[in-house]
Amino acid sequence: MEKVEVSVNKEGGIMKTMTQNNRRNYFSLLVIAFCSSSSVYSQELNYDHPDKKKFTSTVIFQNGEEKMMNGYGEVIYGEEYFSRPLAERVDLGYTYVVSSRGVNYPEKSNEENTGVRFNITFKDVILGNGTGFDDPTYGSQRRDALSAAFRYFSDIINNSGQADVQIDPSFFQNISPGSTPPLATSVAPSNASRGFNDCLAFRHLNSGTDPSNSLPDGILSFNFGNNINYNYDYSGAPTNSQYDFYTVAIHEIMHMLGFTSYCNADGTSQAANNVFTAFDEFLLNPSYSPLLVTSGSGSGLTVAVPQASYLTSNDLWFDNLNGVSTPVYAPSTFSAASIDHFDNLRSTDKFVMNYSLSKGEYYRYLHQDEANALVRLGYDINISMATAVEDLPQSNSDARIYPNPATSGEGVKINLQGVNKPEILVVVYDMLGRVSYSKVVMNKGSGPLTAIDPHNNLAPGMYIVIGSSKDELFNQKLVIE
Ligand SMILES: [Zn+2]
């Protein structure tokens, strides 16, 4: 039996109503915007592959060579093209260079960028296999959507290094009765030192020094089974029958950045004895004490094996910033997804790092706790850009949108002071009534301030901004100069 669930999708419901009608004129849009959310029929798929050991990787030094080894002791090989000049790989279309300036800008280069840079190498394209990211019909949309997801991380990570990402050949598993295939795989290699290890992506992004010239800093792979209907349009919402590819990409990149655990069901490590991830260091047991306790140091350091029942207690936590404990997925039956995710069922909020994704469900930003988790892992994160939520300013509660006029690239904010609705749909229309930008804003009580178009895609011109929930809240002209 396929698992079919009926749920109200907070984001997808309203969004779909809006985008379906985006050719109508502004006044009918206004009316439609005030309709309440609708239900979504959603089939959940797990994000990640069920054989986690296969995608757990540590770097070892063997016969004078650096190699990666998975949890079964099998060697994982890096792409030989990593040793070729970057400009050549970009010219061949094998590698996309993604920075906050865009894709392959500045061209092919080692020029200075603000923020981090991801060098994404597509094995489908190198192989010319005509499938996945090399598919003649969908390949470019897939590469663009994945690049956009990396671009998001370029925008929010303030460190100045880079990461070499290998996109392994795509795989093709269909949804069938009794089979719910994973959407993707992610590998975050790290060293196998005793204690808590930073992954290679973190080390390269943080220090700018490549931990290994011959090995990738992370490996991703995606399932393009032909009956998995993806939405590749990251500026629009998926339909109720689509899985959102950008959301899957954000999720897998988070794992690659170090949001992952080595914990086995019995509390030992998938990698090696006493070897855990940086993420593992922040796990809390049901008493809110560290799950994994170290003693000694250096080669004598040990990590005590925790009480195994904790791993299936439904009561593990991530010791997040500011004393916040975020629920960690630890269901009563241990699975590959256990400990590697946050848990929507134990929260009133929704996380992109939940273990599964439903049709029609999508995220364009991290939850505050997820952005904060990256800070915990050591990254320098622009939290307001990551979550599109900032603290409320003290004035101007009547002017909902400011600055206005805004300069292109400035970032436009919305003041939700005095608004009590839990979520607000913000839609920006151009003067022809076309949707230029839309987002559901979670109103977290004390009056959040939300950036419109943090990626600065709005061209100069005049726009109508409508903020709505079940009642009209506001509509206002916005000028981008
Ligand atoms: Zn996952």
CSV table of C-alpha atoms and ligand atoms in Angstrom, one decimal:
chain,number,residue,atom,x,y,z
A,1,MET,CA,0.0,0.0,0.0
A,2,GLU,CA,1.2,3.4,-0.8
A,3,LYS,CA,1.0,5.8,2.1
A,4,VAL,CA,-1.6,8.5,1.3
A,5,GLU,CA,-2.3,11.2,3.7
A,6,VAL,CA,-4.7,14.0,3.7
A,7,SER,CA,-3.3,17.1,5.3
A,8,VAL,CA,-3.7,20.8,5.1
A,9,ASN,CA,-0.6,22.2,3.5
A,10,LYS,CA,-0.1,25.6,5.0
A,11,GLU,CA,2.1,26.9,2.2
A,12,GLY,CA,0.9,25.1,-0.8
A,13,GLY,CA,-2.8,25.6,-0.3
A,14,ILE,CA,-2.9,29.4,-0.6
A,15,MET,CA,-0.1,29.6,-3.0
A,16,LYS,CA,-1.8,27.4,-5.6
A,17,THR,CA,-5.0,29.4,-5.5
A,18,MET,CA,-2.9,32.5,-6.3
A,19,THR,CA,-0.7,31.2,-9.0
A,20,GLN,CA,-3.4,29.5,-11.0
A,21,ASN,CA,-5.1,32.8,-11.4
A,22,ASN,CA,-2.1,34.9,-12.2
A,23,ARG,CA,-3.4,35.9,-15.7
A,24,ARG,CA,-6.5,37.6,-14.3
A,25,ASN,CA,-6.5,41.2,-13.6
A,26,TYR,CA,-5.5,42.7,-10.4
A,27,PHE,CA,-9.0,43.2,-9.0
A,28,SER,CA,-10.1,39.6,-9.4
A,29,LEU,CA,-6.7,38.6,-7.9
A,30,LEU,CA,-7.5,40.7,-5.0
A,31,VAL,CA,-10.7,38.8,-4.3
A,32,ILE,CA,-9.1,35.5,-4.8
A,33,ALA,CA,-6.3,36.4,-2.4
A,34,PHE,CA,-8.8,36.5,0.4
A,35,CYS,CA,-10.0,33.0,0.0
A,36,SER,CA,-8.8,30.7,2.7
A,37,SER,CA,-6.4,27.9,2.3
A,38,SER,CA,-7.5,24.6,0.7
A,39,SER,CA,-6.5,21.0,1.5
A,40,VAL,CA,-3.7,19.1,-0.2
A,41,TYR,CA,-3.7,15.4,-0.8
A,42,SER,CA,-0.2,14.4,-0.1
A,43,GLN,CA,1.9,11.3,-0.5
A,44,GLU,CA,5.0,11.4,1.6
A,45,LEU,CA,8.3,10.3,0.3
A,46,ASN,CA,11.4,10.1,2.3
A,47,TYR,CA,14.1,12.5,1.3
A,48,ASP,CA,17.0,10.1,1.8
A,49,HIS,CA,18.2,6.7,0.8
A,50,PRO,CA,17.3,3.9,3.3
A,51,ASP,CA,20.8,2.4,3.3
A,52,LYS,CA,22.5,5.2,5.3
A,53,LYS,CA,25.7,3.3,5.9
A,54,LYS,CA,26.4,3.3,2.2
A,55,PHE,CA,26.3,7.1,2.2
A,56,THR,CA,28.2,7.6,5.5
A,57,SER,CA,31.7,8.5,4.5
A,58,THR,CA,35.1,9.1,6.2
A,59,VAL,CA,38.4,10.2,4.7
A,60,ILE,CA,41.2,7.7,5.1
A,61,PHE,CA,44.9,7.7,4.1
A,62,GLN,CA,45.8,4.4,2.4
A,63,ASN,CA,48.9,3.5,0.3
A,64,GLY,CA,49.9,7.1,0.2
A,65,GLU,CA,46.5,8.2,-1.2
A,66,GLU,CA,43.5,9.9,0.3
A,67,LYS,CA,40.4,8.0,-0.2
A,68,MET,CA,36.8,8.1,1.0
A,69,MET,CA,35.3,5.0,2.6
A,70,ASN,CA,31.6,4.3,3.4
A,71,GLY,CA,30.2,2.6,6.4
A,72,TYR,CA,30.7,-0.8,4.7
A,73,GLY,CA,34.4,-0.2,4.2
A,74,GLU,CA,33.9,0.4,0.5
A,75,VAL,CA,36.0,3.0,-1.3
A,76,ILE,CA,34.1,5.9,-2.8
A,77,TYR,CA,36.0,7.5,-5.7
A,78,GLY,CA,36.2,11.2,-6.4
A,79,GLU,CA,35.6,12.5,-9.9
A,80,GLU,CA,38.9,12.6,-11.8
A,81,TYR,CA,37.8,15.9,-13.4
A,82,PHE,CA,38.4,17.6,-10.0
A,83,SER,CA,42.1,17.7,-10.9
A,84,ARG,CA,41.4,19.5,-14.2
A,85,PRO,CA,41.4,23.3,-14.3
A,86,LEU,CA,38.1,24.9,-13.2
A,87,ALA,CA,37.9,27.1,-16.3
A,88,GLU,CA,38.1,24.1,-18.5
A,89,ARG,CA,35.4,22.2,-16.6
A,90,VAL,CA,33.1,25.3,-16.8
A,91,ASP,CA,33.8,25.6,-20.5
A,92,LEU,CA,32.8,22.0,-21.0
A,93,GLY,CA,29.6,22.5,-19.0
A,94,TYR,CA,30.7,19.9,-16.5
A,95,THR,CA,31.0,22.3,-13.6
A,96,TYR,CA,28.8,25.2,-12.5
A,97,VAL,CA,30.4,27.8,-10.3
A,98,VAL,CA,27.7,29.2,-8.0
A,99,SER,CA,28.2,32.3,-5.8
A,100,SER,CA,26.0,35.0,-4.5
A,101,ARG,CA,26.8,36.8,-7.8
A,102,GLY,CA,25.1,34.1,-9.8
A,103,VAL,CA,26.0,31.1,-11.8
A,104,ASN,CA,29.4,31.1,-13.6
A,105,TYR,CA,29.9,34.7,-12.6
A,106,PRO,CA,32.5,36.0,-12.5
A,107,GLU,CA,33.2,33.6,-15.4
A,108,LYS,CA,34.9,30.4,-14.5
A,109,SER,CA,37.0,32.2,-12.2
A,110,ASN,CA,39.0,32.3,-9.1
A,111,GLU,CA,38.2,36.0,-8.7
A,112,GLU,CA,37.1,37.2,-5.3
A,113,ASN,CA,33.5,36.7,-4.4
A,114,THR,CA,31.6,37.9,-1.5
A,115,GLY,CA,30.4,34.9,0.5
A,116,VAL,CA,31.0,31.3,-0.3
A,117,ARG,CA,31.2,29.6,-3.7
A,118,PHE,CA,30.1,26.1,-4.7
A,119,ASN,CA,31.7,24.3,-7.6
A,120,ILE,CA,29.1,21.8,-8.7
A,121,THR,CA,30.3,19.1,-11.1
A,122,PHE,CA,27.6,17.0,-12.8
A,123,LYS,CA,28.6,13.4,-13.5
A,124,ASP,CA,25.6,12.9,-15.8
A,125,VAL,CA,27.0,15.7,-18.0
A,126,ILE,CA,30.6,14.3,-17.9
A,127,LEU,CA,29.3,10.9,-18.9
A,128,GLY,CA,27.0,12.4,-21.5
A,129,ASN,CA,24.5,9.8,-20.5
A,130,GLY,CA,21.4,11.8,-21.7
A,131,THR,CA,19.6,11.2,-18.4
A,132,GLY,CA,19.1,13.1,-15.1
A,133,PHE,CA,21.0,16.3,-15.2
A,134,ASP,CA,22.0,15.6,-18.8
A,135,ASP,CA,18.4,14.9,-20.0
A,136,PRO,CA,17.8,16.7,-23.2
A,137,THR,CA,14.3,17.9,-22.0
A,138,TYR,CA,14.7,18.4,-18.3
A,139,GLY,CA,18.5,18.6,-17.8
A,140,SER,CA,18.9,22.4,-17.9
A,141,GLN,CA,15.8,23.0,-15.6
A,142,ARG,CA,17.3,20.5,-13.1
A,143,ARG,CA,20.7,22.1,-13.2
A,144,ASP,CA,19.2,25.6,-12.9
A,145,ALA,CA,17.0,24.6,-9.9
A,146,LEU,CA,19.9,22.9,-8.1
A,147,SER,CA,22.1,25.9,-8.8
A,148,ALA,CA,19.4,28.1,-7.3
A,149,ALA,CA,19.4,26.0,-4.2
A,150,PHE,CA,23.2,26.4,-3.9
A,151,ARG,CA,22.8,30.1,-4.6
A,152,TYR,CA,20.6,30.4,-1.6
A,153,PHE,CA,23.4,29.0,0.6
A,154,SER,CA,25.9,31.3,-1.1
A,155,ASP,CA,23.6,34.2,-0.1
A,156,ILE,CA,23.2,33.2,3.5
A,157,ILE,CA,26.7,31.8,4.4
A,158,ASN,CA,29.0,34.7,5.2
A,159,ASN,CA,32.2,32.6,5.2
A,160,SER,CA,34.5,33.1,2.3
A,161,GLY,CA,35.7,29.7,1.2
A,162,GLN,CA,34.3,27.3,-1.4
A,163,ALA,CA,33.2,23.7,-1.7
A,164,ASP,CA,33.6,21.1,-4.4
A,165,VAL,CA,30.4,19.2,-4.9
A,166,GLN,CA,30.1,16.1,-7.0
A,167,ILE,CA,26.6,15.4,-8.4
A,168,ASP,CA,26.7,11.6,-8.9
A,169,PRO,CA,24.9,9.9,-11.7
A,170,SER,CA,21.1,10.3,-11.2
A,171,PHE,CA,19.1,7.3,-10.3
A,172,PHE,CA,15.6,6.2,-11.4
A,173,GLN,CA,13.3,4.5,-9.0
A,174,ASN,CA,9.6,4.8,-9.6
A,175,ILE,CA,6.8,5.0,-7.0
A,176,SER,CA,4.9,1.8,-7.1
A,177,PRO,CA,2.5,-0.1,-4.9
A,178,GLY,CA,4.5,-1.1,-1.8
A,179,SER,CA,7.5,1.0,-2.8
A,180,THR,CA,8.2,4.6,-1.8
A,181,PRO,CA,11.6,5.4,-3.2
A,182,PRO,CA,13.9,8.0,-1.7
A,183,LEU,CA,14.1,11.3,-3.5
A,184,ALA,CA,17.9,11.7,-3.2
A,185,THR,CA,21.2,10.9,-1.4
A,186,SER,CA,23.7,13.1,0.3
A,187,VAL,CA,27.3,12.4,1.5
A,188,ALA,CA,29.1,14.6,3.9
A,189,PRO,CA,32.6,13.1,4.2
A,190,SER,CA,34.6,13.9,7.3
A,191,ASN,CA,37.8,12.7,8.9
A,192,ALA,CA,37.6,9.8,11.2
A,193,SER,CA,39.1,11.4,14.3
A,194,ARG,CA,37.9,10.5,17.8
A,195,GLY,CA,35.2,12.9,19.0
A,196,PHE,CA,33.1,15.2,16.8
A,197,ASN,CA,34.3,15.8,13.3
A,198,ASP,CA,33.6,18.8,11.0
A,199,CYS,CA,32.7,17.7,7.5
A,200,LEU,CA,34.9,18.5,4.5
A,201,ALA,CA,32.4,21.1,3.2
A,202,PHE,CA,32.5,23.0,6.4
A,203,ARG,CA,36.3,23.0,6.5
A,204,HIS,CA,36.6,24.1,2.9
A,205,LEU,CA,33.9,26.8,3.2
A,206,ASN,CA,35.1,28.1,6.5
A,207,SER,CA,38.9,28.1,6.0
A,208,GLY,CA,39.1,28.5,2.2
A,209,THR,CA,41.7,25.7,2.3
A,210,ASP,CA,40.7,22.6,0.3
A,211,PRO,CA,41.0,19.6,2.7
A,212,SER,CA,41.7,17.4,-0.3
A,213,ASN,CA,42.5,18.3,-3.9
A,214,SER,CA,41.4,14.9,-5.3
A,215,LEU,CA,38.2,14.4,-3.3
A,216,PRO,CA,34.9,16.2,-3.4
A,217,ASP,CA,33.7,18.0,-0.2
A,218,GLY,CA,30.3,16.6,-0.7
A,219,ILE,CA,28.3,14.2,-3.0
A,220,LEU,CA,24.7,14.5,-3.9
A,221,SER,CA,22.5,12.3,-6.2
A,222,PHE,CA,18.9,12.6,-7.1
A,223,ASN,CA,16.1,10.3,-8.1
A,224,PHE,CA,14.4,11.2,-11.4
A,225,GLY,CA,12.2,8.1,-11.6
A,226,ASN,CA,9.8,8.9,-14.4
A,227,ASN,CA,6.6,8.8,-12.3
A,228,ILE,CA,8.0,11.3,-9.8
A,229,ASN,CA,6.5,14.5,-10.9
A,230,TYR,CA,8.8,17.4,-9.9
A,231,ASN,CA,8.3,21.1,-9.9
A,232,TYR,CA,11.5,22.7,-11.1
A,233,ASP,CA,10.2,26.3,-11.0
A,234,TYR,CA,11.7,27.6,-7.8
A,235,SER,CA,10.0,31.0,-8.1
A,236,GLY,CA,6.6,29.3,-8.2
A,237,ALA,CA,4.7,26.7,-6.1
A,238,PRO,CA,4.4,23.0,-6.9
A,239,THR,CA,0.9,21.8,-7.7
A,240,ASN,CA,-0.7,19.2,-5.4
A,241,SER,CA,0.6,16.4,-7.5
A,242,GLN,CA,4.2,17.6,-7.6
A,243,TYR,CA,7.3,17.2,-5.4
A,244,ASP,CA,9.3,20.4,-5.2
A,245,PHE,CA,12.8,19.9,-6.4
A,246,TYR,CA,14.3,23.0,-4.9
A,247,THR,CA,13.1,21.9,-1.5
A,248,VAL,CA,14.7,18.5,-2.0
A,249,ALA,CA,17.9,20.2,-3.0
A,250,ILE,CA,17.9,22.5,0.0
A,251,HIS,CA,17.4,19.5,2.3
A,252,GLU,CA,20.2,17.5,0.8
A,253,ILE,CA,22.6,20.4,0.7
A,254,MET,CA,21.9,20.9,4.5
A,255,HIS,CA,23.0,17.3,5.1
A,256,MET,CA,26.1,17.9,2.9
A,257,LEU,CA,26.9,21.0,5.0
A,258,GLY,CA,27.1,18.7,8.1
A,259,PHE,CA,23.5,18.4,9.3
A,260,THR,CA,23.9,14.7,9.8
A,261,SER,CA,24.5,12.1,12.5
A,262,TYR,CA,26.7,9.0,12.7
A,263,CYS,CA,24.5,7.4,15.4
A,264,ASN,CA,23.4,3.8,15.0
A,265,ALA,CA,20.3,2.4,16.7
A,266,ASP,CA,22.5,1.1,19.6
A,267,GLY,CA,24.2,4.4,20.1
A,268,THR,CA,27.5,3.4,18.5
A,269,SER,CA,28.9,5.1,15.4
A,270,GLN,CA,28.3,4.2,11.7
A,271,ALA,CA,31.8,5.4,10.9
A,272,ALA,CA,34.1,4.0,13.6
A,273,ASN,CA,34.3,3.6,17.3
A,274,ASN,CA,34.2,7.0,19.1
A,275,VAL,CA,33.9,8.9,15.8
A,276,PHE,CA,30.9,11.2,15.5
A,277,THR,CA,29.9,14.3,13.5
A,278,ALA,CA,29.8,18.0,14.6
A,279,PHE,CA,26.0,17.7,14.6
A,280,ASP,CA,26.2,14.8,17.0
A,281,GLU,CA,27.8,17.0,19.6
A,282,PHE,CA,24.6,19.0,20.0
A,283,LEU,CA,22.2,16.0,20.5
A,284,LEU,CA,20.4,16.1,23.8
A,285,ASN,CA,18.8,13.1,25.6
A,286,PRO,CA,15.2,13.2,27.0
A,287,SER,CA,16.7,14.9,30.1
A,288,TYR,CA,18.1,17.7,27.9
A,289,SER,CA,21.7,16.5,28.7
A,290,PRO,CA,24.2,15.7,26.0
A,291,LEU,CA,23.5,12.4,24.4
A,292,LEU,CA,27.1,11.7,23.6
A,293,VAL,CA,29.5,12.3,26.4
A,294,THR,CA,33.3,12.4,25.8
A,295,SER,CA,36.1,11.8,28.2
A,296,GLY,CA,39.9,12.0,27.8
A,297,SER,CA,41.5,13.7,24.8
A,298,GLY,CA,43.4,13.2,21.6
A,299,SER,CA,44.0,9.5,20.8
A,300,GLY,CA,42.7,8.6,24.2
A,301,LEU,CA,39.4,10.3,23.7
A,302,THR,CA,36.3,8.1,24.0
A,303,VAL,CA,32.6,8.8,23.4
A,304,ALA,CA,30.4,6.9,25.9
A,305,VAL,CA,27.7,4.8,24.2
A,306,PRO,CA,24.4,6.2,25.3
A,307,GLN,CA,21.5,4.2,26.6
A,308,ALA,CA,20.1,2.6,23.4
A,309,SER,CA,16.5,3.4,24.3
A,310,TYR,CA,17.1,7.1,23.9
A,311,LEU,CA,17.6,6.6,20.2
A,312,THR,CA,14.0,5.5,19.8
A,313,SER,CA,12.5,7.6,22.6
A,314,ASN,CA,10.7,10.2,20.4
A,315,ASP,CA,12.4,12.6,22.9
A,316,LEU,CA,15.8,13.6,21.5
A,317,TRP,CA,16.6,17.3,21.0
A,318,PHE,CA,19.1,19.5,19.2
A,319,ASP,CA,20.8,21.9,21.6
A,320,ASN,CA,20.1,25.0,19.5
A,321,LEU,CA,21.1,28.7,19.9
A,322,ASN,CA,19.6,30.8,22.7
A,323,GLY,CA,18.6,27.8,24.8
A,324,VAL,CA,16.1,26.5,22.2
A,325,SER,CA,15.8,22.7,22.0
A,326,THR,CA,14.7,21.6,18.6
A,327,PRO,CA,13.0,18.2,18.3
A,328,VAL,CA,15.2,15.6,16.6
A,329,TYR,CA,13.5,12.7,14.7
A,330,ALA,CA,13.8,9.7,17.0
A,331,PRO,CA,10.8,7.5,16.3
A,332,SER,CA,10.1,4.3,18.2
A,333,THR,CA,11.3,2.2,15.3
A,334,PHE,CA,14.9,3.2,14.3
A,335,SER,CA,15.4,3.9,10.6
A,336,ALA,CA,18.0,5.5,8.4
A,337,ALA,CA,16.2,8.8,8.8
A,338,SER,CA,16.5,8.6,12.6
A,339,ILE,CA,18.6,11.3,14.4
A,340,ASP,CA,19.4,12.8,11.0
A,341,HIS,CA,16.4,15.1,10.9
A,342,PHE,CA,14.2,17.5,12.8
A,343,ASP,CA,10.6,16.3,13.6
A,344,ASN,CA,7.6,18.1,12.3
A,345,LEU,CA,5.3,15.9,14.4
A,346,ARG,CA,6.8,17.3,17.6
A,347,SER,CA,6.6,20.9,16.5
A,348,THR,CA,3.9,23.3,15.6
A,349,ASP,CA,6.3,24.6,12.9
A,350,LYS,CA,7.4,22.9,9.8
A,351,PHE,CA,11.0,22.1,8.9
A,352,VAL,CA,12.7,21.5,5.6
A,353,MET,CA,14.9,19.1,7.6
A,354,ASN,CA,11.8,16.9,8.3
A,355,TYR,CA,12.5,13.3,7.2
A,356,SER,CA,9.9,13.2,4.5
A,357,LEU,CA,8.3,15.5,1.9
A,358,SER,CA,4.7,15.6,0.7
A,359,LYS,CA,3.4,16.5,-2.7
A,360,GLY,CA,2.6,20.2,-2.9
A,361,GLU,CA,4.8,21.0,0.2
A,362,TYR,CA,7.7,23.3,-0.4
A,363,TYR,CA,10.2,25.6,1.3
A,364,ARG,CA,12.2,28.5,-0.1
A,365,TYR,CA,13.9,29.4,3.2
A,366,LEU,CA,15.2,27.6,6.2
A,367,HIS,CA,13.3,27.6,9.5
A,368,GLN,CA,15.0,29.8,12.1
A,369,ASP,CA,16.0,26.7,14.1
A,370,GLU,CA,17.7,25.2,10.9
A,371,ALA,CA,19.6,28.4,10.2
A,372,ASN,CA,20.6,28.5,13.9
A,373,ALA,CA,21.7,24.8,13.6
A,374,LEU,CA,24.1,25.9,10.9
A,375,VAL,CA,25.5,28.5,13.3
A,376,ARG,CA,25.9,25.7,15.8
A,377,LEU,CA,27.9,23.7,13.2
A,378,GLY,CA,30.3,26.7,13.0
A,379,TYR,CA,29.0,28.6,10.0
A,380,ASP,CA,28.7,32.4,9.9
A,381,ILE,CA,25.0,32.7,8.8
A,382,ASN,CA,23.0,35.7,7.8
A,383,ILE,CA,19.9,34.6,9.8
A,384,SER,CA,17.5,37.3,8.5
A,385,MET,CA,18.3,36.5,4.9
A,386,ALA,CA,18.2,32.7,5.6
A,387,THR,CA,14.7,32.9,7.1
A,388,ALA,CA,13.5,36.2,5.6
A,389,VAL,CA,12.4,37.2,9.1
A,390,GLU,CA,14.0,40.0,11.1
A,391,ASP,CA,13.2,41.8,14.3
A,392,LEU,CA,10.6,44.5,14.2
A,393,PRO,CA,11.6,48.1,13.9
A,394,GLN,CA,10.2,50.5,16.4
A,395,SER,CA,8.3,52.9,14.1
A,396,ASN,CA,6.2,53.2,11.0
A,397,SER,CA,3.5,50.6,11.8
A,398,ASP,CA,1.2,52.3,9.3
A,399,ALA,CA,3.6,52.0,6.4
A,400,ARG,CA,3.6,48.3,5.8
A,401,ILE,CA,6.2,48.3,3.2
A,402,TYR,CA,9.5,50.1,3.4
A,403,PRO,CA,11.7,51.5,2.1
A,404,ASN,CA,9.4,52.7,-0.6
A,405,PRO,CA,10.5,53.6,-3.2
A,406,ALA,CA,13.2,51.1,-2.8
A,407,THR,CA,16.4,50.8,-4.8
A,408,SER,CA,16.9,47.7,-6.8
A,409,GLY,CA,18.9,45.3,-4.7
A,410,GLU,CA,18.0,47.0,-1.4
A,411,GLY,CA,15.6,44.4,-0.1
A,412,VAL,CA,12.1,45.4,0.8
A,413,LYS,CA,10.6,44.8,4.2
A,414,ILE,CA,7.1,44.3,5.5
A,415,ASN,CA,6.0,45.4,8.9
A,416,LEU,CA,3.4,43.0,10.4
A,417,GLN,CA,3.0,44.9,13.6
A,418,GLY,CA,-0.5,44.4,15.0
A,419,VAL,CA,-1.3,41.6,12.7
A,420,ASN,CA,-2.5,38.5,14.6
A,421,LYS,CA,-2.8,36.0,11.8
A,422,PRO,CA,-0.4,33.0,12.0
A,423,GLU,CA,0.5,33.2,8.4
A,424,ILE,CA,0.3,35.9,5.8
A,425,LEU,CA,0.5,35.4,2.0
A,426,VAL,CA,2.5,38.1,0.4
A,427,VAL,CA,2.2,38.4,-3.3
A,428,VAL,CA,3.9,41.0,-5.5
A,429,TYR,CA,2.3,41.8,-8.9
A,430,ASP,CA,3.6,43.9,-11.7
A,431,MET,CA,1.2,46.4,-13.3
A,432,LEU,CA,0.0,43.8,-15.8
A,433,GLY,CA,-1.2,41.6,-12.9
A,434,ARG,CA,1.6,39.0,-13.3
A,435,VAL,CA,3.0,37.5,-10.1
A,436,SER,CA,6.5,38.7,-9.7
A,437,TYR,CA,7.2,37.2,-6.3
A,438,SER,CA,5.2,35.4,-3.6
A,439,LYS,CA,5.8,33.9,-0.2
A,440,VAL,CA,3.9,32.7,2.8
A,441,VAL,CA,5.2,34.5,5.8
A,442,MET,CA,5.0,32.8,9.2
A,443,ASN,CA,3.9,35.4,11.7
A,444,LYS,CA,5.7,34.5,14.9
A,445,GLY,CA,3.8,36.7,17.3
A,446,SER,CA,5.9,39.6,18.2
A,447,GLY,CA,5.6,41.1,14.8
A,448,PRO,CA,8.2,39.8,12.3
A,449,LEU,CA,9.6,41.8,9.5
A,450,THR,CA,10.0,40.1,6.3
A,451,ALA,CA,12.1,40.8,3.3
A,452,ILE,CA,10.4,40.8,-0.1
A,453,ASP,CA,12.6,39.4,-2.8
A,454,PRO,CA,15.8,38.9,-0.8
A,455,HIS,CA,17.5,37.7,-3.9
A,456,ASN,CA,16.9,41.0,-5.7
A,457,ASN,CA,15.1,39.6,-8.7
A,458,LEU,CA,12.5,42.4,-8.9
A,459,ALA,CA,13.3,44.7,-11.9
A,460,PRO,CA,12.8,48.4,-11.5
A,461,GLY,CA,9.2,49.3,-11.9
A,462,MET,CA,5.9,49.7,-10.1
A,463,TYR,CA,4.3,46.8,-8.3
A,464,ILE,CA,1.3,46.0,-6.2
A,465,VAL,CA,1.9,44.2,-3.0
A,466,ILE,CA,-0.9,42.3,-1.4
A,467,GLY,CA,-0.6,40.8,2.0
A,468,SER,CA,-3.5,38.6,3.0
A,469,SER,CA,-4.6,35.8,5.3
A,470,LYS,CA,-8.3,35.0,5.6
A,471,ASP,CA,-9.1,38.7,5.7
A,472,GLU,CA,-7.7,41.6,3.9
A,473,LEU,CA,-4.6,43.0,5.6
A,474,PHE,CA,-3.2,45.5,3.1
A,475,ASN,CA,-2.4,46.3,-0.4
A,476,GLN,CA,0.1,48.9,-1.3
A,477,LYS,CA,2.0,50.2,-4.3
A,478,LEU,CA,5.7,49.5,-4.3
A,479,VAL,CA,8.2,51.3,-6.5
A,480,ILE,CA,11.6,49.8,-7.3
A,481,GLU,CA,14.0,52.3,-8.7
B,1,ZN,ZN,17.4,14.0,5.1
